Amino acid sequence: MFLLSCFAECSEVSRLVWLQSGLLSHLSRALTAYSAPLNLAPSSGYTELLLHRLANFQRVWSLLPNENTGKEITSLAWRPDGKVLAFSVGDTKQVVLCDAEKAEILHLFPVEYPASCMHWTEVHGDSSTLSSFSESEDESSRFLPKLPTLPKSYSTTSKIFSEEKSDEVTNLLGEVRLNILVVGGPSGFVELYAYGLYKIATLSGISGTCRSLGLSSDLRSLSVITEIRSAEDNPEIHYIQLDTGLLSSCLPELTKMARKFTHISTLLQYLRLSLTCMCEAWEEILMQMDLRLTKFVQEKNTSTQVQDEFLELLLWGHASPELQALLMNQLTVKGLKMLGQSIDSSYSSIQKLVISHLQSGSEALLYHLSEVKGMALWKQKFQPLGLDPAAIEDAIVAVGSFTLKANELLQVIDKSMKNFKAFFRWLYVAMLRMSEDHVPPELNKMTQKDLAFVADFLSEHFSANEELFDRKGKYFNVERVGQYLKDEDEDLISPPNMEGNQWVTFVKQSTHLKDSPLLFPTYPQKSLHFVKRMMEGSIDLCLQKPAEVIGHSVTQAVCLRLYTVPESSENTPRLFELPSLWNDKKAGMHHVVFCMPEISPSKIYILRRATDPSRSVPNGLVALNFNTPLNSSIDDETPAPTSADSCYSCLDARFYDDETLTVVLRSREDDENKMRVLAQLHLNSVLSWNEEFTWDLTLRLEQQTEGIPVQCLAWGNQSREMDNLKAQFVAVNGIRKVACVLSANLRHVRVFEMDAEEEEEEEERADESQEMSSDQDRLEDTMTNQSDAGEGGDGAGGAEDAQVAGQGSGDILDETAGSDTL
């Protein structure tokens, strides 16, 4: 089975996104232009995401499942500017943000439940408020240097900072105007993410599984369609409107806080990746010295300490047979050179990453947290959003401790590089002499200072430790850098010696500085990874508090029981099923379109609610009756008699724009090949109807349909019969002036230009109807040829395709380019 979604909302983008599940060698096709849950039953459990241009069906990219993202994509949502695509993954419970141009994974975050639906809204608030905010927008770019990009060879976990981009955070945030990604799932799970990155609200009190979401552009309310099990264990569809007035009333403060916290979240990701690069730069070969010395202790027959063996070699130039066998047979001269080069290369790479990435990232993090603390202290503006100065101060302290630990690692690296360089130089000369090889003159010179330096290194690092063997299975810890990069809760094996440090001594002796909040704690016994996790925990607490406060401020304004899900539609893919939501930004209205085929098969219902929950709406519910002749008008005084030819039932409906509804209708004849019609309905007269409906909230709407105002609509020439296509679902984009009709078996798609000029319409109608449909093998071949050669290849379709596409032969790209017009 294979399912697909969705259109980009912006006018600059003309693309389709496909979801392919099942065996990748077998493709079937389906299309829709909205985001909703998918009921996937693939043979392999994999889902592939594909992006195609709408004009010629040219593949832009495909994204295969992987271990980082997951296998089963459950919903999709475009960022309003069309530059970023969000998709949720069911098996790993993640939401992934993907660059629409290059299919790069920009960011991903975990969610508590698999997301069943998502909706991405751009906020349209008061223009004067937004402009005044824009003038005082974040000025961090003036004071902070640009973060260096991570080495490409290490950027295997995520590509958020791997490319040569100077403004990674800006690219993710987009423009100053706020946009919010709403994620919904089972058990009433709903969360809101500013810019798709930072969680600003976790909602509670919602029952059932979310099937559709719609946040108003003025942030006054959120519409939710849920499916709830009734007392009789029947699935019921409910409409819930949530009052999100706090978001609307604090829009400038919310935008500033969201952008600042999004910077912080992105910087945390940057530090994680920097630390990952450091761990990758550290090589296991550096452990060879420790392991070989441990094996030497276990195998030697004498009671002499390893430290004494090496000191005897240093002072007298003589080695015991056991030590000589260790050096010449196991370590070897070539192995020593390789080990020295590995240590130098590894330590140099880690040192550069700490200086250029870890320190710059933590400094930027301190800057943004300090600004957030200033915002939190402005209680009149930011206290309603849940900013807690104490929690932010704890996060600042944690970042300071992380910075100190990074500096401590730099000191350990610097000391280790000097120690190893001197030690390997001496040992290399000693081994050359053992093998009676020529010693280069420049290496043969060794001063008394060099001798003392090597002797101190041997005494400090080459003493056997029984306790260490019990913990780690080795007696020695010559390599001191790797312990800082271990993601463990245990203390460091060899913490730095602070006994001679004058600053540490001074602080311990000062009663005022010992417990001063002005000094960051150092945690000398802990690794860099441990301190990093402490920092993340403190910042997470700081970031979670506003989400909790804002979530608790959201209240339920209304809950309307609509209808029971008919048994015939329980197996319908949730991706395509009504109800559908629409937000009229100009009028400040939520629209809900739905059908009740078991009660009124020839009617479609439009529910309207003001985005401001306190405002009442006249004519809040109306039913449209399709038992009307095709060529009649709504103003006809004498309606034509109803006949079998004019009786239709609605299969699917989507808002094309604020005043137009696009519907797929089916003739109610008894014939197997029932006629399907794609029509545009203009709702001006419907939405101005004055008859009111009194709603009994104790009953479902399907139990009180008698009092619903009914209007008969005609579509005149704004319709098109679906020849040779069992149309079932429709997806529309009013900005792009495009509609796509999907067949009932989810295999055939027909694309329409909805507002084509008359001349273009006559031209295209003179040509035969073209359709994007063929059998699985043919589409697979086309995709393969397109991927390899950059354009589609020829292929012969089956009989079914010939029937649907008219002539049936030819390139699928040609079929796509020749879309129909309405």
Coordinates of N, CA and C in Angstrom, one line a residue, residues 87-184:
F87 N 7.7 16.0 8.8 CA 7.0 14.7 8.8 C 7.3 13.9 10.1
S88 N 6.2 13.2 10.5 CA 6.3 12.5 11.8 C 6.5 11.0 11.5
V89 N 7.3 10.4 12.4 CA 7.6 8.9 12.2 C 7.0 8.2 13.3
G90 N 6.2 7.2 13.0 CA 5.5 6.4 14.0 C 6.3 5.5 14.9
D91 N 7.2 4.7 14.2 CA 7.9 3.7 15.0 C 9.0 4.3 15.9
T92 N 9.5 5.5 15.6 CA 10.5 6.1 16.5 C 9.9 7.2 17.3
K93 N 8.7 7.6 17.1 CA 8.0 8.7 17.8 C 8.8 9.9 17.7
Q94 N 9.1 10.4 16.5 CA 9.8 11.6 16.2 C 9.1 12.5 15.2
V95 N 9.5 13.7 15.2 CA 9.1 14.7 14.2 C 10.3 15.2 13.6
V96 N 10.4 15.2 12.3 CA 11.6 15.5 11.5 C 11.4 16.7 10.6
L97 N 12.3 17.7 10.7 CA 12.2 18.8 9.8 C 13.2 18.6 8.6
C98 N 12.7 18.8 7.4 CA 13.5 18.4 6.3 C 13.6 19.6 5.3
D99 N 14.7 19.9 4.8 CA 14.9 21.0 3.8 C 14.2 20.6 2.5
A100 N 13.3 21.5 2.0 CA 12.6 21.1 0.8 C 13.4 21.1 -0.4
E101 N 14.5 21.8 -0.4 CA 15.4 21.9 -1.6 C 16.3 20.7 -1.8
K102 N 16.9 20.3 -0.6 CA 18.0 19.3 -0.7 C 17.7 18.0 0.0
A103 N 16.5 17.9 0.6 CA 16.2 16.7 1.4 C 17.1 16.5 2.6
E104 N 17.7 17.5 3.1 CA 18.5 17.4 4.3 C 17.7 17.5 5.5
I105 N 18.1 16.6 6.5 CA 17.4 16.6 7.8 C 17.9 17.8 8.6
L106 N 17.1 18.8 8.9 CA 17.6 20.0 9.6 C 17.5 19.8 11.1
H107 N 16.4 19.1 11.5 CA 16.2 19.0 13.0 C 15.2 17.9 13.2
L108 N 15.4 17.2 14.3 CA 14.3 16.2 14.7 C 14.2 16.3 16.3
F109 N 13.0 16.0 16.7 CA 12.7 15.9 18.2 C 11.8 14.8 18.5
P110 N 11.9 14.3 19.7 CA 11.0 13.2 20.1 C 9.6 13.7 20.6
V111 N 8.6 12.9 20.4 CA 7.3 13.2 21.0 C 6.8 12.0 21.8
E112 N 5.9 12.2 22.7 CA 5.4 11.2 23.6 C 4.6 10.1 22.8
Y113 N 3.8 10.5 21.9 CA 3.0 9.5 21.1 C 3.3 9.7 19.6
P114 N 3.1 8.6 18.8 CA 3.2 8.8 17.4 C 2.2 9.8 16.9
A115 N 2.7 10.8 16.2 CA 1.8 11.9 15.7 C 0.9 11.4 14.6
S116 N -0.4 11.6 14.7 CA -1.4 11.2 13.7 C -1.8 12.3 12.8
C117 N -1.5 13.6 13.2 CA -1.8 14.7 12.3 C -0.9 15.9 12.8
M118 N -0.7 16.8 11.8 CA 0.1 18.0 12.1 C -0.5 19.1 11.2
H119 N -0.2 20.3 11.7 CA -0.7 21.5 11.0 C 0.3 22.7 11.3
W120 N 0.7 23.4 10.3 CA 1.7 24.4 10.4 C 1.1 25.8 10.0
T121 N 1.0 26.7 11.0 CA 0.3 28.0 10.8 C 1.3 29.1 10.9
E122 N 1.1 30.1 10.0 CA 1.8 31.4 10.1 C 1.0 32.4 10.8
V123 N 1.5 33.1 11.8 CA 0.7 34.0 12.6 C 0.6 35.3 11.8
H124 N -0.7 35.8 11.8 CA -1.0 37.1 11.2 C -1.6 38.0 12.3
G125 N -0.7 38.7 13.0 CA -1.2 39.6 14.1 C -1.3 41.0 13.6
D126 N -1.4 41.9 14.6 CA -1.5 43.3 14.3 C -0.1 43.8 13.7
S127 N -0.2 44.4 12.5 CA 1.0 44.8 11.8 C 1.9 45.8 12.5
S128 N 1.2 46.7 13.3 CA 2.0 47.7 14.0 C 2.8 47.0 15.2
T129 N 2.2 46.0 15.8 CA 2.8 45.3 16.9 C 4.0 44.5 16.3
L130 N 3.8 43.8 15.2 CA 4.9 43.0 14.6 C 6.0 43.9 14.1
S131 N 5.7 45.1 13.5 CA 6.8 46.0 13.1 C 7.6 46.6 14.2
S132 N 6.9 46.9 15.3 CA 7.6 47.4 16.5 C 8.5 46.3 17.1
F133 N 8.0 45.1 17.0 CA 8.9 44.0 17.5 C 10.1 43.8 16.6
S134 N 9.8 43.9 15.3 CA 10.9 43.7 14.4 C 12.1 44.7 14.6
E135 N 11.8 45.9 15.0 CA 12.8 46.9 15.2 C 13.7 46.5 16.4
S136 N 13.1 45.9 17.4 CA 13.8 45.5 18.6 C 14.2 44.0 18.6
E137 N 14.3 43.5 17.4 CA 14.6 42.0 17.3 C 16.0 41.7 17.7
D138 N 16.2 40.4 18.0 CA 17.4 39.9 18.5 C 18.6 40.5 17.7
E139 N 19.6 41.0 18.5 CA 20.8 41.6 17.9 C 22.0 40.8 18.2
S140 N 21.8 39.5 18.4 CA 23.0 38.6 18.8 C 24.0 38.6 17.7
S141 N 23.5 38.7 16.4 CA 24.5 38.6 15.3 C 25.5 39.7 15.3
R142 N 25.2 40.8 16.0 CA 26.1 42.0 16.0 C 27.2 41.7 17.1
F143 N 26.9 40.9 18.0 CA 27.9 40.7 19.1 C 28.5 39.3 19.2
L144 N 27.9 38.4 18.5 CA 28.5 37.0 18.6 C 29.0 36.6 17.2
P145 N 30.2 36.0 17.1 CA 30.7 35.5 15.9 C 29.9 34.4 15.3
K146 N 29.9 34.2 14.0 CA 29.2 33.1 13.4 C 29.8 31.8 13.9
L147 N 28.9 30.8 14.1 CA 29.4 29.5 14.6 C 30.1 28.8 13.4
P148 N 31.3 28.3 13.6 CA 32.0 27.5 12.5 C 31.2 26.2 12.2
T149 N 31.2 25.9 11.0 CA 30.6 24.6 10.6 C 31.4 23.4 11.0
L150 N 30.7 22.3 11.3 CA 31.4 21.1 11.7 C 32.1 20.5 10.6
P151 N 33.2 19.8 10.8 CA 33.9 19.0 9.7 C 32.9 18.1 9.1
K152 N 32.9 18.0 7.7 CA 31.9 17.2 7.0 C 32.2 15.7 7.3
S153 N 33.4 15.4 7.5 CA 33.8 13.9 7.8 C 33.2 13.4 9.1
Y154 N 32.8 14.4 10.0 CA 32.3 13.9 11.3 C 30.8 14.1 11.3
S155 N 30.2 14.8 10.3 CA 28.8 15.1 10.4 C 27.9 14.0 9.9
T156 N 27.9 12.9 10.6 CA 27.2 11.7 10.2 C 25.8 11.6 10.9
T157 N 25.7 12.2 12.0 CA 24.5 12.1 12.8 C 23.4 13.0 12.3
S158 N 23.7 14.3 11.9 CA 22.7 15.2 11.4 C 23.4 16.2 10.5
K159 N 22.7 16.7 9.6 CA 23.3 17.7 8.6 C 22.8 19.1 8.9
I160 N 22.4 19.3 10.1 CA 21.9 20.7 10.5 C 23.0 21.7 10.3
F161 N 24.3 21.4 10.6 CA 25.4 22.4 10.5 C 26.5 21.9 9.6
S162 N 26.2 20.8 8.8 CA 27.3 20.2 8.0 C 27.6 21.0 6.7
E163 N 26.7 21.7 6.2 CA 27.0 22.4 4.9 C 27.6 23.8 5.2
E164 N 28.2 24.4 4.2 CA 28.8 25.7 4.3 C 27.7 26.8 4.3
K165 N 27.0 26.9 5.4 CA 26.0 27.9 5.6 C 26.4 28.8 6.7
S166 N 26.2 30.1 6.5 CA 26.6 31.0 7.6 C 25.5 31.4 8.5
D167 N 24.3 31.2 8.2 CA 23.2 31.5 9.0 C 22.3 30.3 9.2
E168 N 22.8 29.3 9.9 CA 22.0 28.1 10.1 C 20.7 28.4 10.9
V169 N 20.9 29.1 12.0 CA 19.7 29.3 12.9 C 18.7 30.2 12.1
T170 N 19.2 31.2 11.4 CA 18.3 32.1 10.7 C 17.5 31.3 9.6
N171 N 18.1 30.4 8.9 CA 17.4 29.6 7.9 C 16.3 28.7 8.6
L172 N 16.6 28.2 9.8 CA 15.5 27.4 10.4 C 14.4 28.3 11.0
L173 N 14.7 29.5 11.5 CA 13.7 30.4 12.0 C 12.9 31.1 11.0
G174 N 13.5 31.3 9.8 CA 12.8 32.0 8.7 C 12.7 33.4 9.0
E175 N 11.6 34.1 8.7 CA 11.4 35.5 8.9 C 11.0 35.8 10.4
V176 N 10.9 37.1 10.7 CA 10.6 37.4 12.1 C 9.2 36.9 12.5
R177 N 8.3 36.9 11.5 CA 6.9 36.5 11.8 C 6.9 35.1 12.4
L178 N 6.1 34.9 13.4 CA 6.0 33.7 14.1 C 5.2 32.7 13.3
N179 N 5.7 31.4 13.3 CA 4.9 30.3 12.8 C 4.9 29.2 13.8
I180 N 3.9 28.4 13.9 CA 3.7 27.4 14.9 C 3.3 26.1 14.3
L181 N 4.0 25.0 14.6 CA 3.7 23.7 14.2 C 2.9 23.0 15.3
V182 N 1.7 22.5 15.0 CA 0.8 21.8 15.9 C 0.9 20.3 15.6
V183 N 1.1 19.6 16.6 CA 1.3 18.1 16.5 C 0.2 17.4 17.4
G184 N -0.5 16.5 16.8 CA -1.6 15.8 17.5 C -1.4 14.3 17.4

